[in-house]
Amino acid sequence: MNLIKTSFYTSISTGITFLSGFVITKVVAVKIGPEGMAYYGQFANTTSLLATLGTGAITVGVTKYLAQYSGNSSKQQSVINAAFIMVLTASLIVSAFTISCSRILSIAAFKTADFWIVYLVYGFCITAISLNLIFLAILNGLKRIKHLTIVNITSSILGMVSMIITAHFWGLTGVLINSSIVGVVMMCINVIMFRKLNIRWKLNFHLFDRATGKKLLAFSLMAIVSGFVTPVMQIMVRNRIINTISLQDAGYWQAVTRISDYYLAFITSVLTVYYMPRLSELTDRTDIKKEIRFGYKMILPVVCALSISIWLLKGLIIHILFTPDFEGMRELFAFQLIGDFLKMGSWLLSFLMLAKAMTKTFIITEISFGASFVILSYVFINLYGVIGATYAFALNYLIYWVIMELIVRRYLREKQ
């Protein structure tokens, strides 16, 4: 499936996701306000860490090797079997930890044990949530893009409806437990989908292939680093804003980053669904360069157009998407959007490290630039206030793009 067809399906999925995200964001903004938005960010980051561990951090590896073994059903089945065994094992361990440490996690995220129940519920549901992520990775790797689109749309609509209900009846607590509820229902839907597609995924420990497991673990190491760096650095920056400025300003920063997440969802979907598997398949240096150039021509103009549109309409977006209480986030848009453009440009290069399993290079760059973002944020927040976090975001991704260019050029030279 080429980039145009993939973009068509992902645009449908992303359109629905955007609309449902619009409703969810509005519900969250009205029900819990800027302070609640900051709490929502803390919970999302901590559960993101737990979900990474719950999948054994092998989702990218599953997609890569299923795409790489296209046409070899026995090897693909070996990957699928190994993936489910590893995820089930990892998620049960994380589940036990989350349930037993629910109060500790609440204190770590919210500075109070009052929200222990949301981590308790998440702990019971994390196996279902982890299996869902593997289901999606398998559909992606097998290039079942139509079915992947159906699952994503179903998840978006279900998440929107359940968010409205849980937020209405239980407020902030309802908002926080919503992802757990959706995860359980989506697992049931994914099981039905796999049966209809005749994709075998029953656990067979006797057929577990150690060589395949080791290959997935190589990606696990990269994904664990990536899955930890982003949430941890966001938690650190958000805590810095809370401690030095206010919880309300942290809510403004969370709100503007949430806008970025939603409007860039289409781009990241294309990168995940088409671009990374495609780079995994390519071995010729010329073909890789051609694919990267094609990605730049197709993706960066779209990101630029979206970023400019959002900046021009920022007042309307705040009015429609949030409430008057969020007016303070207006000044954060400019450099956040510049950073988004730089981020997507650099990701078109950094995905090559994932596709070609450049483990050492990936880990070093992820940790280095995660740390540099936190350091730059601390410095700029002290100098300029909450807007300093957006300065740091843009500058960090500018430097990252330059480094990625150097790394990719070196990799392509070595393939000559």
C-alpha positions as CSV (number, residue, x, y, z in Angstrom):
1,M,0.0,0.0,0.0
2,N,1.5,3.3,-1.1
3,L,1.7,6.6,0.8
4,I,-1.4,8.1,-1.0
5,K,-3.7,5.2,-0.1
6,T,-2.3,5.0,3.4
7,S,-2.9,8.7,3.8
8,F,-6.5,8.3,2.6
9,Y,-7.3,5.7,5.3
10,T,-5.4,7.4,8.0
11,S,-7.0,10.7,7.2
12,I,-10.4,9.2,7.7
13,S,-9.3,7.7,11.0
14,T,-7.6,10.9,12.1
15,G,-10.6,13.0,11.1
16,I,-12.8,11.0,13.4
17,T,-10.1,11.0,16.1
18,F,-9.8,14.8,15.8
19,L,-13.5,15.4,16.1
20,S,-13.8,13.0,19.0
21,G,-10.8,14.6,20.6
22,F,-12.4,18.0,20.1
23,V,-15.4,16.8,22.1
24,I,-13.2,15.2,24.8
25,T,-11.1,18.2,25.2
26,K,-14.1,20.5,25.5
27,V,-15.7,18.1,28.1
28,V,-12.4,18.0,30.1
29,A,-12.0,21.8,29.9
30,V,-15.5,22.5,31.1
31,K,-15.6,19.9,33.8
32,I,-12.2,20.2,35.4
33,G,-10.7,23.5,34.1
34,P,-6.9,24.4,33.7
35,E,-5.9,22.8,37.0
36,G,-7.7,19.6,36.2
37,M,-6.1,19.7,32.7
38,A,-2.7,19.6,34.5
39,Y,-3.8,16.6,36.6
40,Y,-5.0,14.9,33.4
41,G,-1.5,15.4,31.9
42,Q,0.2,13.9,34.9
43,F,-2.1,10.8,34.8
44,A,-1.6,10.4,31.0
45,N,2.1,10.5,31.3
46,T,2.4,8.0,34.2
47,T,0.0,5.6,32.5
48,S,1.9,6.0,29.3
49,L,5.0,4.7,31.2
50,L,3.0,1.8,32.5
51,A,1.6,0.9,29.1
52,T,5.1,0.9,27.6
53,L,6.2,-1.6,30.2
54,G,2.9,-3.5,29.9
55,T,3.6,-4.3,26.2
56,G,7.2,-5.1,26.9
57,A,7.8,-2.1,24.6
58,I,7.8,-4.4,21.5
59,T,5.1,-2.8,19.4
60,V,7.5,-1.1,17.0
61,G,9.5,-4.3,16.6
62,V,6.3,-6.3,15.9
63,T,5.3,-3.9,13.1
64,K,8.8,-3.9,11.6
65,Y,9.3,-7.7,11.5
66,L,5.8,-8.5,10.2
67,A,6.5,-6.0,7.4
68,Q,10.0,-7.3,6.8
69,Y,8.7,-11.0,6.7
70,S,5.9,-10.1,4.2
71,G,5.3,-13.2,2.1
72,N,6.7,-15.6,4.8
73,S,3.7,-16.6,6.8
74,S,5.6,-19.0,9.1
75,K,8.0,-16.3,10.2
76,Q,5.1,-13.8,10.7
77,Q,3.2,-16.4,12.8
78,S,6.4,-16.8,14.9
79,V,6.5,-13.0,15.5
80,I,2.8,-12.9,16.4
81,N,3.1,-15.8,18.9
82,A,6.2,-14.4,20.5
83,A,4.6,-11.0,20.8
84,F,1.5,-12.2,22.7
85,I,3.5,-14.4,25.1
86,M,5.9,-11.5,25.9
87,V,3.0,-9.0,26.3
88,L,0.9,-11.2,28.5
89,T,3.9,-11.9,30.8
90,A,4.9,-8.2,31.0
91,S,1.4,-6.8,31.5
92,L,0.6,-9.2,34.3
93,I,3.8,-8.1,36.1
94,V,2.9,-4.4,35.6
95,S,-0.6,-5.1,36.6
96,A,0.5,-6.5,39.9
97,F,2.8,-3.6,40.5
98,T,0.2,-0.9,39.7
99,I,-2.5,-2.5,41.9
100,S,-0.2,-2.9,44.8
101,C,1.4,0.6,44.5
102,S,-1.8,2.5,43.5
103,R,-1.4,4.9,46.5
104,I,2.3,5.5,45.9
105,L,1.6,6.2,42.2
106,S,-1.2,8.7,43.2
107,I,1.2,10.5,45.5
108,A,4.0,10.6,42.9
109,A,1.7,12.0,40.2
110,F,-0.7,14.3,42.2
111,K,1.1,14.9,45.5
112,T,-1.9,13.2,47.2
113,A,-3.2,9.7,47.7
114,D,-6.8,10.8,46.9
115,F,-6.6,9.4,43.4
116,W,-5.4,5.9,44.3
117,I,-8.6,4.4,42.8
118,V,-7.8,5.5,39.3
119,Y,-4.5,3.6,39.4
120,L,-6.2,0.6,40.9
121,V,-8.7,0.5,38.1
122,Y,-5.9,1.0,35.5
123,G,-3.9,-1.8,37.1
124,F,-6.8,-4.3,36.6
125,C,-7.2,-3.1,33.0
126,I,-3.6,-2.8,31.8
127,T,-3.4,-6.3,30.4
128,A,-6.4,-5.5,28.1
129,I,-4.8,-2.1,27.2
130,S,-1.5,-3.8,26.4
131,L,-3.0,-6.5,24.2
132,N,-4.9,-3.8,22.3
133,L,-1.6,-2.1,21.4
134,I,-0.2,-5.4,20.1
135,F,-3.4,-6.0,18.1
136,L,-2.9,-2.6,16.4
137,A,0.9,-3.3,15.8
138,I,0.0,-6.6,14.1
139,L,-2.6,-5.1,11.9
140,N,-0.1,-2.4,10.9
141,G,2.7,-4.9,10.2
142,L,0.4,-7.1,8.1
143,K,-0.7,-4.0,6.2
144,R,-4.3,-4.5,7.1
145,I,-4.8,-0.7,6.9
146,K,-8.5,-0.7,6.3
147,H,-9.1,-2.9,9.4
148,L,-6.7,-0.8,11.4
149,T,-8.7,2.3,10.4
150,I,-11.9,0.6,11.5
151,V,-10.5,-0.3,14.9
152,N,-9.1,3.3,15.4
153,I,-12.4,4.9,14.5
154,T,-14.3,2.6,16.8
155,S,-11.9,3.4,19.6
156,S,-12.2,7.2,19.1
157,I,-16.0,7.1,19.1
158,L,-16.2,4.8,22.1
159,G,-13.7,7.0,24.0
160,M,-15.7,10.1,23.2
161,V,-19.0,8.7,24.4
162,S,-17.6,7.1,27.5
163,M,-15.7,10.3,28.4
164,I,-18.9,12.3,28.3
165,I,-20.6,9.8,30.5
166,T,-17.8,9.3,33.1
167,A,-17.0,13.0,33.2
168,H,-20.6,13.9,33.8
169,F,-21.1,11.5,36.6
170,W,-17.7,11.4,38.3
171,G,-15.9,14.6,37.3
172,L,-12.1,14.4,37.4
173,T,-12.0,10.8,38.6
174,G,-14.3,9.8,35.7
175,V,-12.0,11.5,33.2
176,L,-9.0,9.6,34.6
177,I,-10.6,6.1,34.6
178,N,-12.1,6.5,31.1
179,S,-9.1,5.0,29.3
180,S,-9.3,1.9,31.4
181,I,-12.9,1.3,30.5
182,V,-12.3,1.9,26.8
183,G,-9.3,-0.5,26.9
184,V,-11.4,-3.5,28.1
185,V,-14.1,-2.9,25.5
186,M,-11.6,-2.5,22.7
187,M,-9.9,-5.7,23.5
188,C,-13.2,-7.5,23.0
189,I,-13.6,-5.7,19.6
190,N,-10.1,-6.6,18.6
191,V,-10.6,-10.3,19.4
192,I,-13.6,-10.3,17.1
193,M,-11.7,-8.5,14.4
194,F,-8.8,-11.0,14.5
195,R,-11.3,-14.0,14.3
196,K,-12.9,-12.5,11.2
197,L,-9.5,-11.9,9.6
198,N,-8.4,-15.4,10.5
199,I,-5.3,-14.1,12.2
200,R,-4.1,-16.8,14.7
201,W,-2.9,-15.4,18.0
202,K,-3.6,-18.1,20.6
203,L,-0.8,-18.4,23.1
204,N,1.5,-21.4,22.4
205,F,4.4,-21.4,24.8
206,H,5.8,-24.6,23.2
207,L,6.2,-22.7,19.9
208,F,7.9,-19.7,21.4
209,D,10.9,-18.8,19.2
210,R,13.8,-17.5,21.2
211,A,15.5,-15.9,18.2
212,T,12.4,-14.0,17.4
213,G,12.0,-13.0,21.1
214,K,15.6,-11.6,21.1
215,K,14.9,-9.6,18.0
216,L,11.8,-8.1,19.6
217,L,13.8,-7.3,22.8
218,A,16.3,-5.3,20.7
219,F,13.3,-3.0,19.8
220,S,12.0,-3.3,23.4
221,L,15.1,-1.5,24.6
222,M,14.6,1.3,22.2
223,A,10.9,1.6,22.8
224,I,11.4,1.6,26.6
225,V,13.8,4.5,26.4
226,S,11.5,6.4,24.0
227,G,8.4,5.5,26.0
228,F,10.0,6.7,29.2
229,V,11.9,9.8,28.0
230,T,8.8,11.8,26.7
231,P,6.5,11.2,29.6
232,V,9.2,11.7,32.2
233,M,10.5,15.0,30.7
234,Q,6.9,16.2,30.4
235,I,6.3,15.4,34.0
236,M,9.5,17.2,35.1
237,V,8.7,20.3,33.0
238,R,5.1,20.3,34.2
239,N,6.2,20.0,37.8
240,R,8.7,22.8,37.3
241,I,5.8,25.1,36.0
242,I,3.6,24.1,39.0
243,N,6.3,24.7,41.6
244,T,7.7,27.9,40.2
245,I,4.7,29.5,38.6
246,S,1.2,27.9,39.2
247,L,-0.9,24.8,38.6
248,Q,-3.1,27.0,36.3
249,D,-0.1,27.8,34.0
250,A,0.8,24.1,33.9
251,G,-2.8,23.6,32.7
252,Y,-2.2,26.1,29.9
253,W,0.9,24.3,28.8
254,Q,-0.9,21.0,28.9
255,A,-3.7,22.4,26.8
256,V,-1.4,23.7,24.0
257,T,0.5,20.4,23.9
258,R,-2.8,18.6,23.7
259,I,-3.7,20.7,20.6
260,S,-0.4,19.6,19.0
261,D,-1.1,16.0,19.7
262,Y,-4.5,16.2,18.0
263,Y,-3.6,18.1,14.9
264,L,-0.4,16.1,14.4
265,A,-2.2,12.8,14.8
266,F,-2.6,12.5,11.0
267,I,1.1,12.9,10.4
268,T,2.2,10.5,13.1
269,S,-0.3,8.0,11.9
270,V,1.1,8.1,8.4
271,L,4.6,7.7,9.8
272,T,3.6,4.8,11.9
273,V,1.3,3.0,9.5
274,Y,3.2,3.6,6.2
275,Y,6.6,5.2,6.7
276,M,8.3,3.1,9.3
277,P,7.2,-0.3,7.7
278,R,8.3,1.0,4.3
279,L,11.7,2.0,5.5
280,S,12.0,-1.4,7.1
281,E,11.5,-3.1,3.8
282,L,14.0,-1.0,1.8
283,T,17.6,-2.1,1.7
284,D,19.0,0.0,-1.2
285,R,20.6,3.3,-0.3
286,T,19.0,5.1,-3.3
287,D,15.5,3.8,-2.5
288,I,15.9,5.0,1.2
289,K,16.9,8.5,0.1
290,K,14.1,8.6,-2.4
291,E,11.5,7.6,0.3
292,I,12.8,10.2,2.7
293,R,12.6,12.9,0.1
294,F,9.1,11.8,-0.8
295,G,8.2,12.1,2.8
296,Y,9.5,15.6,3.0
297,K,7.6,16.7,-0.1
298,M,4.3,15.1,1.1
299,I,4.4,15.7,4.8
300,L,6.2,19.0,5.7
301,P,4.0,21.2,3.6
302,V,0.9,19.8,5.3
303,V,2.4,20.4,8.8
304,C,3.4,23.9,7.8
305,A,-0.2,24.7,6.5
306,L,-1.8,23.2,9.6
307,S,0.6,25.1,12.0
308,I,0.0,28.5,10.3
309,S,-3.8,27.9,10.3
310,I,-3.9,27.0,14.0
311,W,-1.8,30.1,14.8
312,L,-4.1,32.4,12.8
313,L,-7.2,30.8,14.5
314,K,-5.8,30.5,18.0
315,G,-8.4,32.8,19.5
316,L,-11.3,30.9,17.9
317,I,-9.7,27.6,19.0
318,I,-9.5,28.7,22.6
319,H,-13.1,30.0,22.5
320,I,-14.5,26.8,20.9
321,L,-12.2,24.1,22.3
322,F,-11.8,25.3,25.8
323,T,-13.3,28.0,28.1
324,P,-12.5,31.6,28.9
325,D,-10.4,30.3,31.8
326,F,-7.8,29.1,29.2
327,E,-7.3,32.6,27.7
328,G,-3.8,32.6,29.3
329,M,-2.6,29.9,26.9
330,R,-2.8,32.3,23.9
331,E,0.9,33.4,24.1
332,L,2.1,29.7,24.0
333,F,1.0,28.9,20.5
334,A,3.7,30.5,18.3
335,F,6.8,28.6,19.5
336,Q,4.8,25.4,20.2
337,L,3.8,25.3,16.6
338,I,7.3,26.1,15.3
339,G,8.5,23.3,17.5
340,D,5.8,21.0,16.0
341,F,7.1,21.6,12.5
342,L,10.7,21.0,13.5
343,K,9.6,17.9,15.3
344,M,8.0,16.3,12.3
345,G,10.9,17.2,10.1
346,S,13.3,15.5,12.4
347,W,11.1,12.5,12.9
348,L,11.2,11.8,9.1
349,L,14.8,11.1,9.7
350,S,14.8,9.5,13.1
351,F,12.3,6.8,12.0
352,L,15.2,5.3,10.0
353,M,16.9,4.5,13.3
354,L,13.8,2.5,14.3
355,A,13.4,0.9,10.9
356,K,17.0,-0.3,10.8
357,A,17.3,-1.2,14.5
358,M,20.1,1.3,15.2
359,T,19.7,0.6,18.9
360,K,22.7,2.3,20.4
361,T,22.4,5.5,18.3
362,F,18.7,5.7,19.0
363,I,19.1,5.4,22.8
364,I,21.9,7.9,23.0
365,T,20.0,10.5,21.0
366,E,16.7,10.0,22.9
367,I,18.2,10.3,26.3
368,S,20.5,13.2,25.3
369,F,17.7,15.3,23.8
370,G,15.2,14.4,26.5
371,A,17.7,15.7,29.0
372,S,18.4,18.8,26.9
373,F,14.7,19.6,26.7
374,V,14.4,19.5,30.4
375,I,17.5,21.6,31.0
376,L,16.5,24.2,28.4
377,S,13.0,24.3,29.8
378,Y,14.2,24.9,33.4
379,V,16.5,27.7,32.1
380,F,13.9,29.4,29.9
381,I,11.0,29.0,32.4
382,N,13.2,30.8,35.0
383,L,13.9,33.6,32.5
384,Y,10.6,34.0,30.7
385,G,7.9,32.1,32.6
386,V,5.7,29.4,31.2
387,I,6.3,30.5,27.6
388,G,9.9,29.4,28.1
389,A,8.8,25.8,27.9
390,T,7.7,26.4,24.3
391,Y,11.0,28.2,23.5
392,A,12.8,25.1,24.8
393,F,10.6,22.8,22.8
394,A,11.4,24.6,19.5
395,L,15.1,25.0,20.1
396,N,15.5,21.4,21.2
397,Y,13.9,20.0,18.0
398,L,15.9,22.4,15.8
399,I,19.1,20.9,17.2
400,Y,17.7,17.4,17.0
401,W,16.9,17.8,13.3
402,V,20.5,18.9,12.6
403,I,21.9,15.9,14.4
404,M,19.4,13.5,12.7
405,E,20.6,14.8,9.3
406,L,24.2,14.0,10.2
407,I,23.3,10.6,11.5
408,V,21.3,9.6,8.4
409,R,23.9,10.9,6.0
410,R,26.5,8.8,7.8
411,Y,24.3,5.7,7.7
412,L,23.7,6.1,3.9
413,R,27.4,6.7,3.2
414,E,28.2,3.4,5.0
415,K,25.8,1.6,2.7
416,Q,27.7,2.5,-0.4
